[in-house]
PDB file of C-alpha atoms in Angstrom:
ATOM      1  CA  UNK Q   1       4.494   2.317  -4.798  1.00  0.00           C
ATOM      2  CA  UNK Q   2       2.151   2.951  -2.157  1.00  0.00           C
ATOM      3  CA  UNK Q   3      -1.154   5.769  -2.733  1.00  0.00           C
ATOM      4  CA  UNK Q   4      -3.106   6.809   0.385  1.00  0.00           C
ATOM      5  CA  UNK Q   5      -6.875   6.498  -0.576  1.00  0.00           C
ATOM      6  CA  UNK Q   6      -9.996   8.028   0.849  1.00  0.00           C
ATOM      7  CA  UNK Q   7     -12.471   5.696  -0.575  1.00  0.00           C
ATOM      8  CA  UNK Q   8     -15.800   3.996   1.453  1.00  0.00           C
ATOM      9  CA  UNK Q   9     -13.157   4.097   4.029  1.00  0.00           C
ATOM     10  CA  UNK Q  10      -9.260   5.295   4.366  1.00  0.00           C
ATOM     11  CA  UNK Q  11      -6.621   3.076   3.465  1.00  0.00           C
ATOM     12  CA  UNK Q  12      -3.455   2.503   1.665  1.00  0.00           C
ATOM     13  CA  UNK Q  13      -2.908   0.764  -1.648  1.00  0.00           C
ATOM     14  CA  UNK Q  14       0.242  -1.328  -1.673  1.00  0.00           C
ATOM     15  CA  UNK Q  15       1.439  -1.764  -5.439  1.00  0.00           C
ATOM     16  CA  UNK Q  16       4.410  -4.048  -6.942  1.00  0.00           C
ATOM     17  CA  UNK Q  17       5.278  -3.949 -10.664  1.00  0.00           C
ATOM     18  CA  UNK Q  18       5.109  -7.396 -11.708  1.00  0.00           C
ATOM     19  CA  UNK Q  19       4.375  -8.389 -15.714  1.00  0.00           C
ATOM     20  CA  UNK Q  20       3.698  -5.358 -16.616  1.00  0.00           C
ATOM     21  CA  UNK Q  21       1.099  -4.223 -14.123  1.00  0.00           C
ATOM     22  CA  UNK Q  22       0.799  -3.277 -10.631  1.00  0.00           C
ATOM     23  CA  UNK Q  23      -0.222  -6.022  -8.219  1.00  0.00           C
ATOM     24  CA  UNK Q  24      -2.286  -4.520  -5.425  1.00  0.00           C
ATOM     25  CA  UNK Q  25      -3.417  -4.693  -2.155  1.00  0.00           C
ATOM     26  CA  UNK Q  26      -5.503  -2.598   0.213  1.00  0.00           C
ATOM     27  CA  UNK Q  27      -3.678  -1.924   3.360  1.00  0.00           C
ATOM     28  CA  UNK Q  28      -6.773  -0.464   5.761  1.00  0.00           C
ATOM     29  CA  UNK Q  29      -4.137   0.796   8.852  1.00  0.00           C
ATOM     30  CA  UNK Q  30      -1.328   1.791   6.536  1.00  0.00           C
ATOM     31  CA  UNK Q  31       1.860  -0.206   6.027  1.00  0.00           C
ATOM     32  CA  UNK Q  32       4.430   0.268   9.040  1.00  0.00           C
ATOM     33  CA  UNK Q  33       7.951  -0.315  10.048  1.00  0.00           C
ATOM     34  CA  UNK Q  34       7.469  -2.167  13.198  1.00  0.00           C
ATOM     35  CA  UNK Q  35       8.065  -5.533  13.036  1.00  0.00           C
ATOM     36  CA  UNK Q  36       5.763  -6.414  15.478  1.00  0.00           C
ATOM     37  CA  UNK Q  37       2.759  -5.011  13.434  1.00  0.00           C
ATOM     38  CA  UNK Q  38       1.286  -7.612  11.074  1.00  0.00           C
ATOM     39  CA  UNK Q  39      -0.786  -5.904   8.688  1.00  0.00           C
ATOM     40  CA  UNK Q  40      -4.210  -6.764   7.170  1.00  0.00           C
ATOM     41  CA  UNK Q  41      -3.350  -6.437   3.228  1.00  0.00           C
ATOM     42  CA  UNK Q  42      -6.469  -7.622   0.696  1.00  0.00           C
ATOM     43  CA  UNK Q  43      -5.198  -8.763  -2.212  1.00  0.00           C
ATOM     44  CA  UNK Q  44      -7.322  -6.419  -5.064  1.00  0.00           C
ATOM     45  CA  UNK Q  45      -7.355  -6.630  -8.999  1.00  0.00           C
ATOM     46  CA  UNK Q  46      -4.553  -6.124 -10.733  1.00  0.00           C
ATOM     47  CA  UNK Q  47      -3.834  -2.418 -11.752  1.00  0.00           C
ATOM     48  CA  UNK Q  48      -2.563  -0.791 -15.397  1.00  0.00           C
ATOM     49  CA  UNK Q  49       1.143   0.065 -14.880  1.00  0.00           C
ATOM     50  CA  UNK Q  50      -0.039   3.562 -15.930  1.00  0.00           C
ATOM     51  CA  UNK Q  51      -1.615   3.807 -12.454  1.00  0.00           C
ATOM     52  CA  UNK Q  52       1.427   4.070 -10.497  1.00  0.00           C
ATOM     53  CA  UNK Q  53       1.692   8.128 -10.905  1.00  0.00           C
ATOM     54  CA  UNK Q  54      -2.256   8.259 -10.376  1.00  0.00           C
ATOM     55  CA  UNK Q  55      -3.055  11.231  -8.333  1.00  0.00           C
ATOM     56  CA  UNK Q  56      -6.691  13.003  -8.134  1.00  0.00           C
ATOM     57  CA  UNK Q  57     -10.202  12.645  -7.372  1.00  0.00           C
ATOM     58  CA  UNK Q  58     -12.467   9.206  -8.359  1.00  0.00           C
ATOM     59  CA  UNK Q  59     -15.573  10.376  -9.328  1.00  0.00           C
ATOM     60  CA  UNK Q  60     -18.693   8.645  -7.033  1.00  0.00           C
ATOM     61  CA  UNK Q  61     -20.035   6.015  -9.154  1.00  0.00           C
ATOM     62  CA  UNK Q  62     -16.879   4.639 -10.031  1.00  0.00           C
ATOM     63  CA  UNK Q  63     -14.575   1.483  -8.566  1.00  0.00           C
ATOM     64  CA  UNK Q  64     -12.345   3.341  -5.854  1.00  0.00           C
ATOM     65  CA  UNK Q  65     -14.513   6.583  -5.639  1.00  0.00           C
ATOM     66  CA  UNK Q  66     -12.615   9.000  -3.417  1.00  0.00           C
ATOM     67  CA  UNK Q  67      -9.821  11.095  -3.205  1.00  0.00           C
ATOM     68  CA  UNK Q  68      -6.048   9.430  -4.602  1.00  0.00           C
ATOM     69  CA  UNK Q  69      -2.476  10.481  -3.843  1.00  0.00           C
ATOM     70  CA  UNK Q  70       1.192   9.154  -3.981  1.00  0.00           C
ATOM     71  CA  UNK Q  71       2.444   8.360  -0.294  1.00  0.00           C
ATOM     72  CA  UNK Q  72       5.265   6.791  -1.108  1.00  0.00           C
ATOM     73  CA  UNK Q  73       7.440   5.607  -4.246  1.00  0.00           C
ATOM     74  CA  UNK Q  74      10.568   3.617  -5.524  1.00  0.00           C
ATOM     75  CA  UNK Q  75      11.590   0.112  -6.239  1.00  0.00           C
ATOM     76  CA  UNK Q  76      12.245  -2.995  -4.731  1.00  0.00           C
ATOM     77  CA  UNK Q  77      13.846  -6.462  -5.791  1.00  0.00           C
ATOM     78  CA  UNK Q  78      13.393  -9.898  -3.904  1.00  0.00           C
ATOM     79  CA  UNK Q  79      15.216 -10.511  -1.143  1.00  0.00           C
ATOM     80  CA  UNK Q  80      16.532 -13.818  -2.236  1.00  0.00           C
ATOM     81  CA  UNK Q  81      19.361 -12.723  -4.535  1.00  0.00           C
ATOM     82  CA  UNK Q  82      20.992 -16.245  -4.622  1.00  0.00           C
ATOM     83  CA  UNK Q  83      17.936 -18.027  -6.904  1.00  0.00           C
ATOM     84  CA  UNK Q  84      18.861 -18.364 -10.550  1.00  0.00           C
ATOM     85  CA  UNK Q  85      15.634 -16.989 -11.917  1.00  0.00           C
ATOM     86  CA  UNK Q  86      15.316 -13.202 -12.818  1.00  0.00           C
ATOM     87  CA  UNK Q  87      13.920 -11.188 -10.349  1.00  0.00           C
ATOM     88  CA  UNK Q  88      10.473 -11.059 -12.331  1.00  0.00           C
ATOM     89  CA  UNK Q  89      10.152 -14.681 -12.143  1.00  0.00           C
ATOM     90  CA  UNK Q  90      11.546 -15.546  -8.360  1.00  0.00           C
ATOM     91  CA  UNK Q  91       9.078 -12.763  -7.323  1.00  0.00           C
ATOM     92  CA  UNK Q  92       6.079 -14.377  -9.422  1.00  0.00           C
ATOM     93  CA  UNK Q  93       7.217 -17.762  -8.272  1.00  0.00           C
ATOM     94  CA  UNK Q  94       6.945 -16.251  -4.466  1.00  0.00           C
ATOM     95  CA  UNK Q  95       3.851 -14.266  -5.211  1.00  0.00           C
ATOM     96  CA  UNK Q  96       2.277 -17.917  -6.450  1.00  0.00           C
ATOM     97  CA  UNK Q  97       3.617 -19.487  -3.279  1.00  0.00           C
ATOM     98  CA  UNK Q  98       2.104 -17.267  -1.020  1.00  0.00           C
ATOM     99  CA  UNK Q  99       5.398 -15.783   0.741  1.00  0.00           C
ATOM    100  CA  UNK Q 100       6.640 -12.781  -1.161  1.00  0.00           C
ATOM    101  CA  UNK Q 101      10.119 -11.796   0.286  1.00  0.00           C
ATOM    102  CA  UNK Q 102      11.341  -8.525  -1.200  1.00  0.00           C
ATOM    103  CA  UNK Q 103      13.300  -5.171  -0.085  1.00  0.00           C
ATOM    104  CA  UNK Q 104      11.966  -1.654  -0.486  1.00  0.00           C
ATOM    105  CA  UNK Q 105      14.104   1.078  -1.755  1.00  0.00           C
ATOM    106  CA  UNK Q 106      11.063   4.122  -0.676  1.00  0.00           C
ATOM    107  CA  UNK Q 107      11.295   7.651   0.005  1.00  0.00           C
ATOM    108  CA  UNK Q 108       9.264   6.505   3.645  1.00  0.00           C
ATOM    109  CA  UNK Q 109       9.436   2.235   3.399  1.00  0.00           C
ATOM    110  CA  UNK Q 110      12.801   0.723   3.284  1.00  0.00           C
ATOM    111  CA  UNK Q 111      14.407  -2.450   4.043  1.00  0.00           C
ATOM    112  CA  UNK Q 112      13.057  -5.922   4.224  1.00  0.00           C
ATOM    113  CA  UNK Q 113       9.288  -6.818   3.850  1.00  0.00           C
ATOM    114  CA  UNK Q 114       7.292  -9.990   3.453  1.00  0.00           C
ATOM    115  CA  UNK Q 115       3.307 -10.248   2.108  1.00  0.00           C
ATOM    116  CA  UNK Q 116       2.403 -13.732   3.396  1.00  0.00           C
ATOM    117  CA  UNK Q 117      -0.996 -14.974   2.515  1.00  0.00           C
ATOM    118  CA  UNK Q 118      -3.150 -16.344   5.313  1.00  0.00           C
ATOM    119  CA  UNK Q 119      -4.173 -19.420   5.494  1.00  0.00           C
ATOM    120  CA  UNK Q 120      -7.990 -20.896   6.071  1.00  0.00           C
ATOM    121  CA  UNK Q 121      -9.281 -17.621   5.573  1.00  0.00           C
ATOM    122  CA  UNK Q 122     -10.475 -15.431   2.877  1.00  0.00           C
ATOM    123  CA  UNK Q 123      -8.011 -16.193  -0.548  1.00  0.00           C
ATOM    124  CA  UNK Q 124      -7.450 -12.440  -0.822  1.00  0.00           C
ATOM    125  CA  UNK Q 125      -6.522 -11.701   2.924  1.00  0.00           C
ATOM    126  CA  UNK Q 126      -2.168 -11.215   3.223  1.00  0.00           C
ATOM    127  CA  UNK Q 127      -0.420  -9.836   5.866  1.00  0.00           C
ATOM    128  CA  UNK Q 128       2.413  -7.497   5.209  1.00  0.00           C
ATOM    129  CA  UNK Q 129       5.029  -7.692   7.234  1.00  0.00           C
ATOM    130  CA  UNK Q 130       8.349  -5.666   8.351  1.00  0.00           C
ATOM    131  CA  UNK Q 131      11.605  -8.050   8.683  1.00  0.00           C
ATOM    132  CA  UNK Q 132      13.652  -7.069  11.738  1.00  0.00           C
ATOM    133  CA  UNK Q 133      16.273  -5.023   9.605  1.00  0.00           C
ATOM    134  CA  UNK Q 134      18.059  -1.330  10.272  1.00  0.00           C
ATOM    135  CA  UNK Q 135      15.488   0.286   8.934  1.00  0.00           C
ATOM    136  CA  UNK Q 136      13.096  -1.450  11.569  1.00  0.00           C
ATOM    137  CA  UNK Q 137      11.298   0.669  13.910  1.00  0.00           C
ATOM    138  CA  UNK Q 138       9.812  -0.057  17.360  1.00  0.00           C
ATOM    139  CA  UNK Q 139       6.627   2.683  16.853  1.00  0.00           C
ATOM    140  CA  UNK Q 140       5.465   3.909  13.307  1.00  0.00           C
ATOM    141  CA  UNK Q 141       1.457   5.371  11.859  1.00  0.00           C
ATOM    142  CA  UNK Q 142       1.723   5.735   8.770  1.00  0.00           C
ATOM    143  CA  UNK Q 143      -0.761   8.568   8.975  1.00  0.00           C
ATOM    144  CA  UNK Q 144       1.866  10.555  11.005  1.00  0.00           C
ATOM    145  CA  UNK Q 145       4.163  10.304   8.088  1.00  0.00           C
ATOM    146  CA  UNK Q 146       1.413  12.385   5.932  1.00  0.00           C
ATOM    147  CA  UNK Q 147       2.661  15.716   4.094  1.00  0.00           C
ATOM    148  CA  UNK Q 148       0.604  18.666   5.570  1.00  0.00           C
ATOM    149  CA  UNK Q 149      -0.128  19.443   2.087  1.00  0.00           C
ATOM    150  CA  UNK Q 150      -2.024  16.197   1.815  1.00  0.00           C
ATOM    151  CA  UNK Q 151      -5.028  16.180  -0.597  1.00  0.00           C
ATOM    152  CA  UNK Q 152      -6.075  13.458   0.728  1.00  0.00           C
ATOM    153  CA  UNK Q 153      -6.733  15.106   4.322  1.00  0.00           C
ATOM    154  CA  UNK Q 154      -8.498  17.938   3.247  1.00  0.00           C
ATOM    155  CA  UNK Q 155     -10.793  15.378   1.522  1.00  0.00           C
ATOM    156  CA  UNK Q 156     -11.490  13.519   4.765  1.00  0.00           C
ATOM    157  CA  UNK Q 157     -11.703  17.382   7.092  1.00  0.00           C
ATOM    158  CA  UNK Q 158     -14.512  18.429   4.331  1.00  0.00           C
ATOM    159  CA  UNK Q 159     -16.246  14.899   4.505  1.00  0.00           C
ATOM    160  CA  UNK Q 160     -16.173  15.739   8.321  1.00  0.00           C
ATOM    161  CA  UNK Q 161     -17.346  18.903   8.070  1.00  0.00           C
ATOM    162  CA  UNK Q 162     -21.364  19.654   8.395  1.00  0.00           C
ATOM    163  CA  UNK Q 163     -21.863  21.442   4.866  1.00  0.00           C
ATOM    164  CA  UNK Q 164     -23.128  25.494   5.313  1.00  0.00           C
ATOM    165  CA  UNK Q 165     -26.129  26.101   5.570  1.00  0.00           C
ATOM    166  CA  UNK Q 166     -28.194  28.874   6.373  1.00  0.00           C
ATOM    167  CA  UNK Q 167     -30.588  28.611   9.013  1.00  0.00           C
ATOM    168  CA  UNK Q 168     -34.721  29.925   8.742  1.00  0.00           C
ATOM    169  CA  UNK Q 169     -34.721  32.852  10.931  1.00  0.00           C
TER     170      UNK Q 169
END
């Protein structure tokens, strides 16, 4: 599950169900489905499962504050169907590792993906990456694949916008 988020600054929040909770990270240029794109992905604090549906407005103050929507949703399973474990536990086991192999079944993301977590840097920083699969695509913004109905948008337009008001005449 992925939610577009206008917080201090736009990103996207990548989410995986994992142990009953949604393991997250903050995507700042939007996931993609070009292979050659390497995205930034900060590993954030674990999420209630109850999240996943989360659509609205933060209020300032608050952890996230800023405008929330669904950009994409469905499921996914690792990509290494030949290990014995579950799927649970071979994802965990990956996610531990630091090389989390798994295939999206999304209304916008499909196909093979990897979060790999960087080494000699910052223990949160990952990269999210597209495997070379059919699904693969040699140019993709995620903000062109935005519904024109996006909440989200108008949020960042009246941000933009100088607020009305009425000159001294």
């Amino acid at each position: 599950m992925i939610q577009r988020h206008a917080a201090s600054r736009l990103h996207y929040d990548f989410r995986l169900e994992m142990e009953g909770v949604l393991k997250s990270w903050a995507v700042p240029k939007g996931p993609s489905l070009n292979p050659d794109d390497k995205r930034l992905a900060m590993m954030v604090e674990d999420h209630p499962y109850d999240y996943k549906d989360f659509e609205g407005n933060i209020p300032e103050g608050n952890y996230g504050a800023g405008q929330v929507e669904v950009w994409d949703s469905g499921t996914y399973e690792p990509l290494d169907q030949a290990s014995k474990l579950s799927d649970e536990k071979e994802l965990l086991k990956e996610l531990k590792s630091g090389s989390l192999k798994f295939i999206l079944h999304g209304k916008k993301l499909k196909g093979e993906f990897a979060l790999v977590k960087m080494k000699n840097t910052d223990n949160n920083a990952w990269l999210l990456i597209k495997h070379k699969d059919k699904f693969a695509k040699d140019e993709y913004d995620a903000e062109e694949n935005v519904s024109p109905k996006s909440l989200v948008s108008k949020f960042l337009e009246e941000k933009k916008s100088p607020k009305n008001s009425k000159k001294k005449s």
